[in-house]
């Protein structure tokens, strides 16, 4: 490419990003030559939290969207969950990523940008960055995460990898994908690990997969991790750990409502409750009220009457069969390039392209 064409490409990319900033309400923060991130205004994020909560928690079955688990404290607690002996998901997925390193490389034709949905502390991301670093002169990494822990993990990654350029997006996945879709014409390897898709109900999961598909260009790849159906005792122990970390994680969502929306939840009056629904192959997680109580959430204009033993639903974690996985991706416009399972068939990594 000539110098003139290169400069034109940079100018077009700059103008495109500036347009995205304006339309989506982003502010860009530059932390170094190879590290920057985009973040919507605090008021927009808080309004969304209040609006969503005011709808979900007024229903007959009160609920709170699990994406609101992940403020700074919630993200820290989740990282502790990931290393618990009962929580097999993370270590199984890491083991699989190590095993398929060479196999995954064979599907990467040319340079790819790594786009990760829900990066967290980026522990598993390092395995993918290591792979791309061996294959490419420069590696671009776009983590999309609603939690500001993204900034801390990105700073550490940037210092550890001299070939790595990071552009973080602190926002929900849908907005982040829209940003990436319009950024440039480089091929993307989009990854969604941790079986996070299982947190969606089936209908919403289909819609979200279609959203990811619509954000993909020809040549892009999508790597997703999914938890498989297994013995219910293994599942129940994973979500009811002996150290009570999952309980702290669940209860923290009430503390977040208190701090960000002016709520007056007394967390000592609630307990963590998780159960496996065998008919629907999913873990259901709730907060159970120990007493009859009244809770105010001024910033969401809410006054809640909560009965003793009433359950507030906070999360589902769906488990999948292989046939369900194949059907789900077929109807959402994907072609399965490869599927890798661990020896116990606890977990699956699926590599997909757009049909």
PDB file of C-alpha atoms in Angstrom, residues 28-317:
ATOM      1  CA  UNK A  28     -12.228   8.440  24.247  1.00  0.00           C
ATOM      2  CA  UNK A  29      -9.513   8.187  26.899  1.00  0.00           C
ATOM      3  CA  UNK A  30      -5.898   7.660  25.862  1.00  0.00           C
ATOM      4  CA  UNK A  31      -3.652   5.999  28.436  1.00  0.00           C
ATOM      5  CA  UNK A  32      -0.629   5.491  26.191  1.00  0.00           C
ATOM      6  CA  UNK A  33       0.522   5.036  22.631  1.00  0.00           C
ATOM      7  CA  UNK A  34      -0.872   1.486  22.544  1.00  0.00           C
ATOM      8  CA  UNK A  35      -3.733   1.753  25.034  1.00  0.00           C
ATOM      9  CA  UNK A  36      -7.021   3.634  24.868  1.00  0.00           C
ATOM     10  CA  UNK A  37     -10.647   2.999  25.739  1.00  0.00           C
ATOM     11  CA  UNK A  38     -14.108   4.349  25.003  1.00  0.00           C
ATOM     12  CA  UNK A  39     -16.776   4.875  27.630  1.00  0.00           C
ATOM     13  CA  UNK A  40     -20.324   6.291  27.523  1.00  0.00           C
ATOM     14  CA  UNK A  41     -21.235   9.059  29.938  1.00  0.00           C
ATOM     15  CA  UNK A  42     -21.965   8.008  33.534  1.00  0.00           C
ATOM     16  CA  UNK A  43     -25.454   9.485  33.346  1.00  0.00           C
ATOM     17  CA  UNK A  44     -26.385   7.317  30.364  1.00  0.00           C
ATOM     18  CA  UNK A  45     -25.151   4.152  32.082  1.00  0.00           C
ATOM     19  CA  UNK A  46     -26.931   4.950  35.339  1.00  0.00           C
ATOM     20  CA  UNK A  47     -30.194   5.810  33.566  1.00  0.00           C
ATOM     21  CA  UNK A  48     -30.097   2.455  31.793  1.00  0.00           C
ATOM     22  CA  UNK A  49     -29.558   0.627  35.091  1.00  0.00           C
ATOM     23  CA  UNK A  50     -32.505   2.447  36.705  1.00  0.00           C
ATOM     24  CA  UNK A  51     -34.781   1.949  33.711  1.00  0.00           C
ATOM     25  CA  UNK A  52     -34.073  -1.748  33.372  1.00  0.00           C
ATOM     26  CA  UNK A  53     -34.423  -2.377  37.093  1.00  0.00           C
ATOM     27  CA  UNK A  54     -37.700  -0.476  37.330  1.00  0.00           C
ATOM     28  CA  UNK A  55     -39.162  -2.795  34.696  1.00  0.00           C
ATOM     29  CA  UNK A  56     -37.788  -6.149  35.864  1.00  0.00           C
ATOM     30  CA  UNK A  57     -38.248  -5.854  39.601  1.00  0.00           C
ATOM     31  CA  UNK A  58     -41.904  -4.781  39.343  1.00  0.00           C
ATOM     32  CA  UNK A  59     -42.932  -8.011  37.628  1.00  0.00           C
ATOM     33  CA  UNK A  60     -44.794 -10.796  39.450  1.00  0.00           C
ATOM     34  CA  UNK A  61     -41.484 -12.703  39.424  1.00  0.00           C
ATOM     35  CA  UNK A  62     -39.080 -10.005  40.549  1.00  0.00           C
ATOM     36  CA  UNK A  63     -35.757 -10.141  38.727  1.00  0.00           C
ATOM     37  CA  UNK A  64     -32.491  -8.276  38.196  1.00  0.00           C
ATOM     38  CA  UNK A  65     -30.524  -8.618  34.957  1.00  0.00           C
ATOM     39  CA  UNK A  66     -27.291 -10.557  35.656  1.00  0.00           C
ATOM     40  CA  UNK A  67     -25.238  -8.100  33.605  1.00  0.00           C
ATOM     41  CA  UNK A  68     -25.502  -5.772  36.616  1.00  0.00           C
ATOM     42  CA  UNK A  69     -23.470  -8.206  38.724  1.00  0.00           C
ATOM     43  CA  UNK A  70     -20.299  -6.806  37.232  1.00  0.00           C
ATOM     44  CA  UNK A  71     -19.378  -3.585  38.947  1.00  0.00           C
ATOM     45  CA  UNK A  72     -15.822  -3.488  40.298  1.00  0.00           C
ATOM     46  CA  UNK A  73     -16.649  -5.477  43.436  1.00  0.00           C
ATOM     47  CA  UNK A  74     -18.753  -7.995  41.532  1.00  0.00           C
ATOM     48  CA  UNK A  75     -15.989  -8.560  39.000  1.00  0.00           C
ATOM     49  CA  UNK A  76     -13.480  -9.150  41.787  1.00  0.00           C
ATOM     50  CA  UNK A  77     -15.785 -11.699  43.413  1.00  0.00           C
ATOM     51  CA  UNK A  78     -16.340 -13.476  40.121  1.00  0.00           C
ATOM     52  CA  UNK A  79     -12.585 -13.844  39.654  1.00  0.00           C
ATOM     53  CA  UNK A  80     -12.532 -15.596  43.049  1.00  0.00           C
ATOM     54  CA  UNK A  81     -15.368 -17.879  41.933  1.00  0.00           C
ATOM     55  CA  UNK A  82     -13.344 -18.906  38.886  1.00  0.00           C
ATOM     56  CA  UNK A  83     -10.623 -20.519  41.022  1.00  0.00           C
ATOM     57  CA  UNK A  84     -12.939 -22.337  43.438  1.00  0.00           C
ATOM     58  CA  UNK A  85     -12.515 -26.135  43.473  1.00  0.00           C
ATOM     59  CA  UNK A  86     -16.230 -26.660  42.800  1.00  0.00           C
ATOM     60  CA  UNK A  87     -16.308 -24.286  39.835  1.00  0.00           C
ATOM     61  CA  UNK A  88     -15.073 -26.527  37.023  1.00  0.00           C
ATOM     62  CA  UNK A  89     -16.023 -24.180  34.151  1.00  0.00           C
ATOM     63  CA  UNK A  90     -12.999 -21.881  34.100  1.00  0.00           C
ATOM     64  CA  UNK A  91     -10.272 -24.463  34.535  1.00  0.00           C
ATOM     65  CA  UNK A  92     -11.922 -26.759  31.965  1.00  0.00           C
ATOM     66  CA  UNK A  93     -12.167 -23.959  29.418  1.00  0.00           C
ATOM     67  CA  UNK A  94      -8.553 -22.910  30.013  1.00  0.00           C
ATOM     68  CA  UNK A  95      -7.426 -26.507  29.549  1.00  0.00           C
ATOM     69  CA  UNK A  96      -9.366 -26.733  26.277  1.00  0.00           C
ATOM     70  CA  UNK A  97      -7.895 -23.456  24.988  1.00  0.00           C
ATOM     71  CA  UNK A  98      -4.409 -24.791  25.614  1.00  0.00           C
ATOM     72  CA  UNK A  99      -5.213 -28.066  23.872  1.00  0.00           C
ATOM     73  CA  UNK A 100      -6.625 -26.483  20.709  1.00  0.00           C
ATOM     74  CA  UNK A 101      -3.955 -23.795  20.243  1.00  0.00           C
ATOM     75  CA  UNK A 102      -2.413 -25.340  17.134  1.00  0.00           C
ATOM     76  CA  UNK A 103      -5.758 -26.431  15.710  1.00  0.00           C
ATOM     77  CA  UNK A 104      -7.241 -22.945  16.064  1.00  0.00           C
ATOM     78  CA  UNK A 105      -4.252 -21.386  14.292  1.00  0.00           C
ATOM     79  CA  UNK A 106      -5.022 -23.375  11.154  1.00  0.00           C
ATOM     80  CA  UNK A 107      -8.314 -21.464  10.740  1.00  0.00           C
ATOM     81  CA  UNK A 108      -6.691 -18.010  10.877  1.00  0.00           C
ATOM     82  CA  UNK A 109      -6.003 -16.864   7.322  1.00  0.00           C
ATOM     83  CA  UNK A 110      -4.085 -13.583   7.570  1.00  0.00           C
ATOM     84  CA  UNK A 111      -4.132 -11.040  10.406  1.00  0.00           C
ATOM     85  CA  UNK A 112      -7.018 -10.993  12.873  1.00  0.00           C
ATOM     86  CA  UNK A 113      -8.081  -8.522  15.527  1.00  0.00           C
ATOM     87  CA  UNK A 114      -9.139 -10.155  18.801  1.00  0.00           C
ATOM     88  CA  UNK A 115     -12.549  -8.880  19.981  1.00  0.00           C
ATOM     89  CA  UNK A 116     -13.653 -10.226  23.347  1.00  0.00           C
ATOM     90  CA  UNK A 117     -17.093  -9.956  24.903  1.00  0.00           C
ATOM     91  CA  UNK A 118     -16.802  -9.796  28.686  1.00  0.00           C
ATOM     92  CA  UNK A 119     -13.036  -9.790  29.152  1.00  0.00           C
ATOM     93  CA  UNK A 120     -12.982  -9.593  32.957  1.00  0.00           C
ATOM     94  CA  UNK A 121      -9.399  -9.991  34.169  1.00  0.00           C
ATOM     95  CA  UNK A 122      -8.358 -11.398  30.745  1.00  0.00           C
ATOM     96  CA  UNK A 123      -6.781 -14.588  32.152  1.00  0.00           C
ATOM     97  CA  UNK A 124      -8.027 -16.761  29.291  1.00  0.00           C
ATOM     98  CA  UNK A 125      -7.383 -13.963  26.817  1.00  0.00           C
ATOM     99  CA  UNK A 126      -3.633 -14.322  27.301  1.00  0.00           C
ATOM    100  CA  UNK A 127      -3.716 -17.737  25.663  1.00  0.00           C
ATOM    101  CA  UNK A 128      -5.309 -16.221  22.547  1.00  0.00           C
ATOM    102  CA  UNK A 129      -2.983 -13.209  22.556  1.00  0.00           C
ATOM    103  CA  UNK A 130       0.002 -15.564  22.829  1.00  0.00           C
ATOM    104  CA  UNK A 131      -1.237 -17.402  19.755  1.00  0.00           C
ATOM    105  CA  UNK A 132      -1.788 -14.225  17.705  1.00  0.00           C
ATOM    106  CA  UNK A 133       1.565 -12.806  18.825  1.00  0.00           C
ATOM    107  CA  UNK A 134       3.311 -15.809  17.291  1.00  0.00           C
ATOM    108  CA  UNK A 135       1.438 -15.327  14.022  1.00  0.00           C
ATOM    109  CA  UNK A 136       1.338 -11.550  13.536  1.00  0.00           C
ATOM    110  CA  UNK A 137       3.692  -8.558  13.672  1.00  0.00           C
ATOM    111  CA  UNK A 138       1.098  -6.532  15.564  1.00  0.00           C
ATOM    112  CA  UNK A 139      -1.910  -7.641  17.582  1.00  0.00           C
ATOM    113  CA  UNK A 140      -5.021  -5.533  18.114  1.00  0.00           C
ATOM    114  CA  UNK A 141      -7.263  -6.379  21.044  1.00  0.00           C
ATOM    115  CA  UNK A 142     -10.734  -4.881  21.540  1.00  0.00           C
ATOM    116  CA  UNK A 143     -12.166  -5.972  24.918  1.00  0.00           C
ATOM    117  CA  UNK A 144     -15.840  -5.108  25.460  1.00  0.00           C
ATOM    118  CA  UNK A 145     -16.931  -5.179  29.088  1.00  0.00           C
ATOM    119  CA  UNK A 146     -19.525  -3.359  31.159  1.00  0.00           C
ATOM    120  CA  UNK A 147     -17.136  -3.354  34.137  1.00  0.00           C
ATOM    121  CA  UNK A 148     -14.354  -0.830  34.616  1.00  0.00           C
ATOM    122  CA  UNK A 149     -12.057  -3.688  35.628  1.00  0.00           C
ATOM    123  CA  UNK A 150     -11.344  -3.678  31.884  1.00  0.00           C
ATOM    124  CA  UNK A 151      -9.031  -0.688  32.392  1.00  0.00           C
ATOM    125  CA  UNK A 152      -6.939  -2.449  35.018  1.00  0.00           C
ATOM    126  CA  UNK A 153      -6.614  -5.718  33.112  1.00  0.00           C
ATOM    127  CA  UNK A 154      -5.823  -3.891  29.867  1.00  0.00           C
ATOM    128  CA  UNK A 155      -3.048  -1.884  31.514  1.00  0.00           C
ATOM    129  CA  UNK A 156      -1.385  -5.074  32.740  1.00  0.00           C
ATOM    130  CA  UNK A 157      -1.757  -6.779  29.350  1.00  0.00           C
ATOM    131  CA  UNK A 158      -0.331  -3.793  27.508  1.00  0.00           C
ATOM    132  CA  UNK A 159       2.761  -3.783  29.697  1.00  0.00           C
ATOM    133  CA  UNK A 160       3.280  -7.543  29.227  1.00  0.00           C
ATOM    134  CA  UNK A 161       2.885  -7.632  25.429  1.00  0.00           C
ATOM    135  CA  UNK A 162       4.978  -5.168  23.458  1.00  0.00           C
ATOM    136  CA  UNK A 163       3.253  -6.002  20.151  1.00  0.00           C
ATOM    137  CA  UNK A 164      -0.225  -5.477  21.596  1.00  0.00           C
ATOM    138  CA  UNK A 165      -2.473  -2.477  20.837  1.00  0.00           C
ATOM    139  CA  UNK A 166      -5.594  -2.292  23.018  1.00  0.00           C
ATOM    140  CA  UNK A 167      -8.804  -0.357  22.387  1.00  0.00           C
ATOM    141  CA  UNK A 168     -11.250  -1.044  25.213  1.00  0.00           C
ATOM    142  CA  UNK A 169     -14.981  -0.400  25.082  1.00  0.00           C
ATOM    143  CA  UNK A 170     -16.667  -0.045  28.480  1.00  0.00           C
ATOM    144  CA  UNK A 171     -20.261  -0.688  27.494  1.00  0.00           C
ATOM    145  CA  UNK A 172     -22.794  -3.429  26.821  1.00  0.00           C
ATOM    146  CA  UNK A 173     -22.059  -5.986  24.137  1.00  0.00           C
ATOM    147  CA  UNK A 174     -24.592  -4.694  21.626  1.00  0.00           C
ATOM    148  CA  UNK A 175     -23.131  -1.179  21.512  1.00  0.00           C
ATOM    149  CA  UNK A 176     -19.587  -2.533  21.540  1.00  0.00           C
ATOM    150  CA  UNK A 177     -20.317  -4.792  18.571  1.00  0.00           C
ATOM    151  CA  UNK A 178     -21.834  -1.876  16.667  1.00  0.00           C
ATOM    152  CA  UNK A 179     -18.636   0.071  17.305  1.00  0.00           C
ATOM    153  CA  UNK A 180     -16.441  -2.770  16.038  1.00  0.00           C
ATOM    154  CA  UNK A 181     -18.661  -3.387  13.002  1.00  0.00           C
ATOM    155  CA  UNK A 182     -18.091   0.151  11.745  1.00  0.00           C
ATOM    156  CA  UNK A 183     -14.465   0.533  12.820  1.00  0.00           C
ATOM    157  CA  UNK A 184     -12.566  -0.754   9.758  1.00  0.00           C
ATOM    158  CA  UNK A 185     -12.263  -3.703   7.379  1.00  0.00           C
ATOM    159  CA  UNK A 186      -9.780  -5.825   9.376  1.00  0.00           C
ATOM    160  CA  UNK A 187     -10.909  -9.393  10.072  1.00  0.00           C
ATOM    161  CA  UNK A 188     -12.078 -10.072  13.632  1.00  0.00           C
ATOM    162  CA  UNK A 189     -11.834 -13.122  15.861  1.00  0.00           C
ATOM    163  CA  UNK A 190     -14.765 -12.526  18.219  1.00  0.00           C
ATOM    164  CA  UNK A 191     -14.670 -14.578  21.420  1.00  0.00           C
ATOM    165  CA  UNK A 192     -17.405 -15.117  24.006  1.00  0.00           C
ATOM    166  CA  UNK A 193     -16.072 -17.416  26.698  1.00  0.00           C
ATOM    167  CA  UNK A 194     -17.158 -18.680  30.110  1.00  0.00           C
ATOM    168  CA  UNK A 195     -20.486 -20.065  28.837  1.00  0.00           C
ATOM    169  CA  UNK A 196     -21.880 -16.548  29.271  1.00  0.00           C
ATOM    170  CA  UNK A 197     -24.385 -17.228  26.509  1.00  0.00           C
ATOM    171  CA  UNK A 198     -26.081 -19.564  28.994  1.00  0.00           C
ATOM    172  CA  UNK A 199     -27.167 -16.532  31.027  1.00  0.00           C
ATOM    173  CA  UNK A 200     -29.605 -15.572  28.273  1.00  0.00           C
ATOM    174  CA  UNK A 201     -33.032 -17.148  28.083  1.00  0.00           C
ATOM    175  CA  UNK A 202     -33.387 -19.183  24.853  1.00  0.00           C
ATOM    176  CA  UNK A 203     -35.244 -16.480  22.905  1.00  0.00           C
ATOM    177  CA  UNK A 204     -32.892 -13.669  23.968  1.00  0.00           C
ATOM    178  CA  UNK A 205     -29.906 -15.913  23.279  1.00  0.00           C
ATOM    179  CA  UNK A 206     -31.069 -16.438  19.703  1.00  0.00           C
ATOM    180  CA  UNK A 207     -31.517 -12.684  19.230  1.00  0.00           C
ATOM    181  CA  UNK A 208     -28.059 -12.010  20.663  1.00  0.00           C
ATOM    182  CA  UNK A 209     -26.411 -14.610  18.415  1.00  0.00           C
ATOM    183  CA  UNK A 210     -28.132 -12.983  15.439  1.00  0.00           C
ATOM    184  CA  UNK A 211     -26.763  -9.619  16.603  1.00  0.00           C
ATOM    185  CA  UNK A 212     -23.231 -10.990  16.701  1.00  0.00           C
ATOM    186  CA  UNK A 213     -23.766 -12.557  13.283  1.00  0.00           C
ATOM    187  CA  UNK A 214     -24.959  -9.247  11.818  1.00  0.00           C
ATOM    188  CA  UNK A 215     -21.819  -7.530  13.165  1.00  0.00           C
ATOM    189  CA  UNK A 216     -19.526 -10.033  11.431  1.00  0.00           C
ATOM    190  CA  UNK A 217     -17.881  -9.443   8.058  1.00  0.00           C
ATOM    191  CA  UNK A 218     -16.992 -12.132   5.554  1.00  0.00           C
ATOM    192  CA  UNK A 219     -13.872 -13.843   6.907  1.00  0.00           C
ATOM    193  CA  UNK A 220     -14.589 -13.065  10.569  1.00  0.00           C
ATOM    194  CA  UNK A 221     -14.626 -15.930  13.065  1.00  0.00           C
ATOM    195  CA  UNK A 222     -16.556 -16.412  16.307  1.00  0.00           C
ATOM    196  CA  UNK A 223     -15.248 -18.612  19.150  1.00  0.00           C
ATOM    197  CA  UNK A 224     -17.770 -19.393  21.890  1.00  0.00           C
ATOM    198  CA  UNK A 225     -17.594 -21.540  25.022  1.00  0.00           C
ATOM    199  CA  UNK A 226     -20.664 -23.443  26.243  1.00  0.00           C
ATOM    200  CA  UNK A 227     -21.270 -25.566  29.325  1.00  0.00           C
ATOM    201  CA  UNK A 228     -22.702 -29.010  28.613  1.00  0.00           C
ATOM    202  CA  UNK A 229     -25.455 -30.948  30.400  1.00  0.00           C
ATOM    203  CA  UNK A 230     -23.985 -33.156  33.140  1.00  0.00           C
ATOM    204  CA  UNK A 231     -24.687 -34.711  36.558  1.00  0.00           C
ATOM    205  CA  UNK A 232     -26.816 -32.299  38.608  1.00  0.00           C
ATOM    206  CA  UNK A 233     -24.677 -32.730  41.743  1.00  0.00           C
ATOM    207  CA  UNK A 234     -21.657 -31.343  39.881  1.00  0.00           C
ATOM    208  CA  UNK A 235     -23.737 -28.376  38.770  1.00  0.00           C
ATOM    209  CA  UNK A 236     -25.300 -27.644  42.159  1.00  0.00           C
ATOM    210  CA  UNK A 237     -21.923 -27.690  43.901  1.00  0.00           C
ATOM    211  CA  UNK A 238     -20.503 -25.284  41.330  1.00  0.00           C
ATOM    212  CA  UNK A 239     -23.149 -22.670  42.177  1.00  0.00           C
ATOM    213  CA  UNK A 240     -23.296 -23.327  45.936  1.00  0.00           C
ATOM    214  CA  UNK A 241     -19.608 -23.337  46.863  1.00  0.00           C
ATOM    215  CA  UNK A 242     -18.497 -24.231  50.369  1.00  0.00           C
ATOM    216  CA  UNK A 243     -16.703 -20.885  50.896  1.00  0.00           C
ATOM    217  CA  UNK A 244     -19.821 -18.836  50.143  1.00  0.00           C
ATOM    218  CA  UNK A 245     -18.148 -16.721  47.459  1.00  0.00           C
ATOM    219  CA  UNK A 246     -21.043 -17.219  45.023  1.00  0.00           C
ATOM    220  CA  UNK A 247     -23.416 -16.056  47.761  1.00  0.00           C
ATOM    221  CA  UNK A 248     -21.356 -12.871  48.229  1.00  0.00           C
ATOM    222  CA  UNK A 249     -21.373 -12.346  44.468  1.00  0.00           C
ATOM    223  CA  UNK A 250     -25.149 -12.707  44.311  1.00  0.00           C
ATOM    224  CA  UNK A 251     -25.803 -10.414  47.288  1.00  0.00           C
ATOM    225  CA  UNK A 252     -23.440  -7.764  45.914  1.00  0.00           C
ATOM    226  CA  UNK A 253     -26.005  -6.825  43.275  1.00  0.00           C
ATOM    227  CA  UNK A 254     -28.197  -5.432  46.087  1.00  0.00           C
ATOM    228  CA  UNK A 255     -25.266  -3.425  47.409  1.00  0.00           C
ATOM    229  CA  UNK A 256     -24.760  -2.004  43.937  1.00  0.00           C
ATOM    230  CA  UNK A 257     -28.404  -0.896  43.799  1.00  0.00           C
ATOM    231  CA  UNK A 258     -27.912   0.788  47.167  1.00  0.00           C
ATOM    232  CA  UNK A 259     -24.769   2.674  46.141  1.00  0.00           C
ATOM    233  CA  UNK A 260     -25.754   3.649  42.593  1.00  0.00           C
ATOM    234  CA  UNK A 261     -29.533   4.045  42.803  1.00  0.00           C
ATOM    235  CA  UNK A 262     -30.031   5.087  46.438  1.00  0.00           C
ATOM    236  CA  UNK A 263     -31.645   1.811  47.509  1.00  0.00           C
ATOM    237  CA  UNK A 264     -31.954   0.711  51.132  1.00  0.00           C
ATOM    238  CA  UNK A 265     -31.678  -3.077  50.774  1.00  0.00           C
ATOM    239  CA  UNK A 266     -30.520  -4.744  53.990  1.00  0.00           C
ATOM    240  CA  UNK A 267     -28.378  -7.569  52.589  1.00  0.00           C
ATOM    241  CA  UNK A 268     -28.509  -9.428  55.916  1.00  0.00           C
ATOM    242  CA  UNK A 269     -32.198 -10.041  55.235  1.00  0.00           C
ATOM    243  CA  UNK A 270     -31.517 -11.998  52.045  1.00  0.00           C
ATOM    244  CA  UNK A 271     -29.736 -15.271  51.293  1.00  0.00           C
ATOM    245  CA  UNK A 272     -28.331 -16.826  48.145  1.00  0.00           C
ATOM    246  CA  UNK A 273     -30.402 -19.637  46.626  1.00  0.00           C
ATOM    247  CA  UNK A 274     -29.399 -21.694  43.570  1.00  0.00           C
ATOM    248  CA  UNK A 275     -31.164 -24.775  42.208  1.00  0.00           C
ATOM    249  CA  UNK A 276     -30.929 -26.941  39.075  1.00  0.00           C
ATOM    250  CA  UNK A 277     -34.029 -27.085  36.869  1.00  0.00           C
ATOM    251  CA  UNK A 278     -33.721 -30.535  35.288  1.00  0.00           C
ATOM    252  CA  UNK A 279     -36.638 -30.045  32.891  1.00  0.00           C
ATOM    253  CA  UNK A 280     -35.003 -27.021  31.278  1.00  0.00           C
ATOM    254  CA  UNK A 281     -31.334 -27.918  31.861  1.00  0.00           C
ATOM    255  CA  UNK A 282     -30.482 -24.724  33.695  1.00  0.00           C
ATOM    256  CA  UNK A 283     -29.221 -23.464  37.019  1.00  0.00           C
ATOM    257  CA  UNK A 284     -31.586 -20.853  38.461  1.00  0.00           C
ATOM    258  CA  UNK A 285     -30.117 -18.360  40.912  1.00  0.00           C
ATOM    259  CA  UNK A 286     -32.160 -16.222  43.287  1.00  0.00           C
ATOM    260  CA  UNK A 287     -31.999 -14.007  46.350  1.00  0.00           C
ATOM    261  CA  UNK A 288     -34.479 -15.214  48.974  1.00  0.00           C
ATOM    262  CA  UNK A 289     -35.984 -12.762  51.423  1.00  0.00           C
ATOM    263  CA  UNK A 290     -35.760 -13.916  55.050  1.00  0.00           C
ATOM    264  CA  UNK A 291     -38.522 -11.576  56.231  1.00  0.00           C
ATOM    265  CA  UNK A 292     -41.434  -9.529  54.950  1.00  0.00           C
ATOM    266  CA  UNK A 293     -39.939  -6.131  54.142  1.00  0.00           C
ATOM    267  CA  UNK A 294     -40.307  -2.836  52.299  1.00  0.00           C
ATOM    268  CA  UNK A 295     -37.436  -1.512  50.160  1.00  0.00           C
ATOM    269  CA  UNK A 296     -37.091   1.937  48.581  1.00  0.00           C
ATOM    270  CA  UNK A 297     -35.012   2.654  45.460  1.00  0.00           C
ATOM    271  CA  UNK A 298     -35.402   6.439  44.944  1.00  0.00           C
ATOM    272  CA  UNK A 299     -33.348   6.794  41.745  1.00  0.00           C
ATOM    273  CA  UNK A 300     -35.499   4.170  40.056  1.00  0.00           C
ATOM    274  CA  UNK A 301     -38.709   5.595  41.606  1.00  0.00           C
ATOM    275  CA  UNK A 302     -39.484   2.262  43.277  1.00  0.00           C
ATOM    276  CA  UNK A 303     -41.143   1.151  46.483  1.00  0.00           C
ATOM    277  CA  UNK A 304     -41.045  -2.643  46.817  1.00  0.00           C
ATOM    278  CA  UNK A 305     -43.104  -4.868  49.074  1.00  0.00           C
ATOM    279  CA  UNK A 306     -41.248  -8.166  49.459  1.00  0.00           C
ATOM    280  CA  UNK A 307     -42.766 -11.162  51.235  1.00  0.00           C
ATOM    281  CA  UNK A 308     -40.945 -13.598  53.483  1.00  0.00           C
ATOM    282  CA  UNK A 309     -39.377 -16.374  51.363  1.00  0.00           C
ATOM    283  CA  UNK A 310     -40.078 -14.420  48.157  1.00  0.00           C
ATOM    284  CA  UNK A 311     -37.433 -14.981  45.484  1.00  0.00           C
ATOM    285  CA  UNK A 312     -35.746 -12.315  43.371  1.00  0.00           C
ATOM    286  CA  UNK A 313     -34.369 -13.997  40.263  1.00  0.00           C
ATOM    287  CA  UNK A 314     -30.816 -12.918  39.390  1.00  0.00           C
ATOM    288  CA  UNK A 315     -29.450 -15.423  36.889  1.00  0.00           C
ATOM    289  CA  UNK A 316     -30.035 -18.464  34.717  1.00  0.00           C
ATOM    290  CA  UNK A 317     -27.168 -20.616  33.501  1.00  0.00           C
TER     291      UNK A 317
END
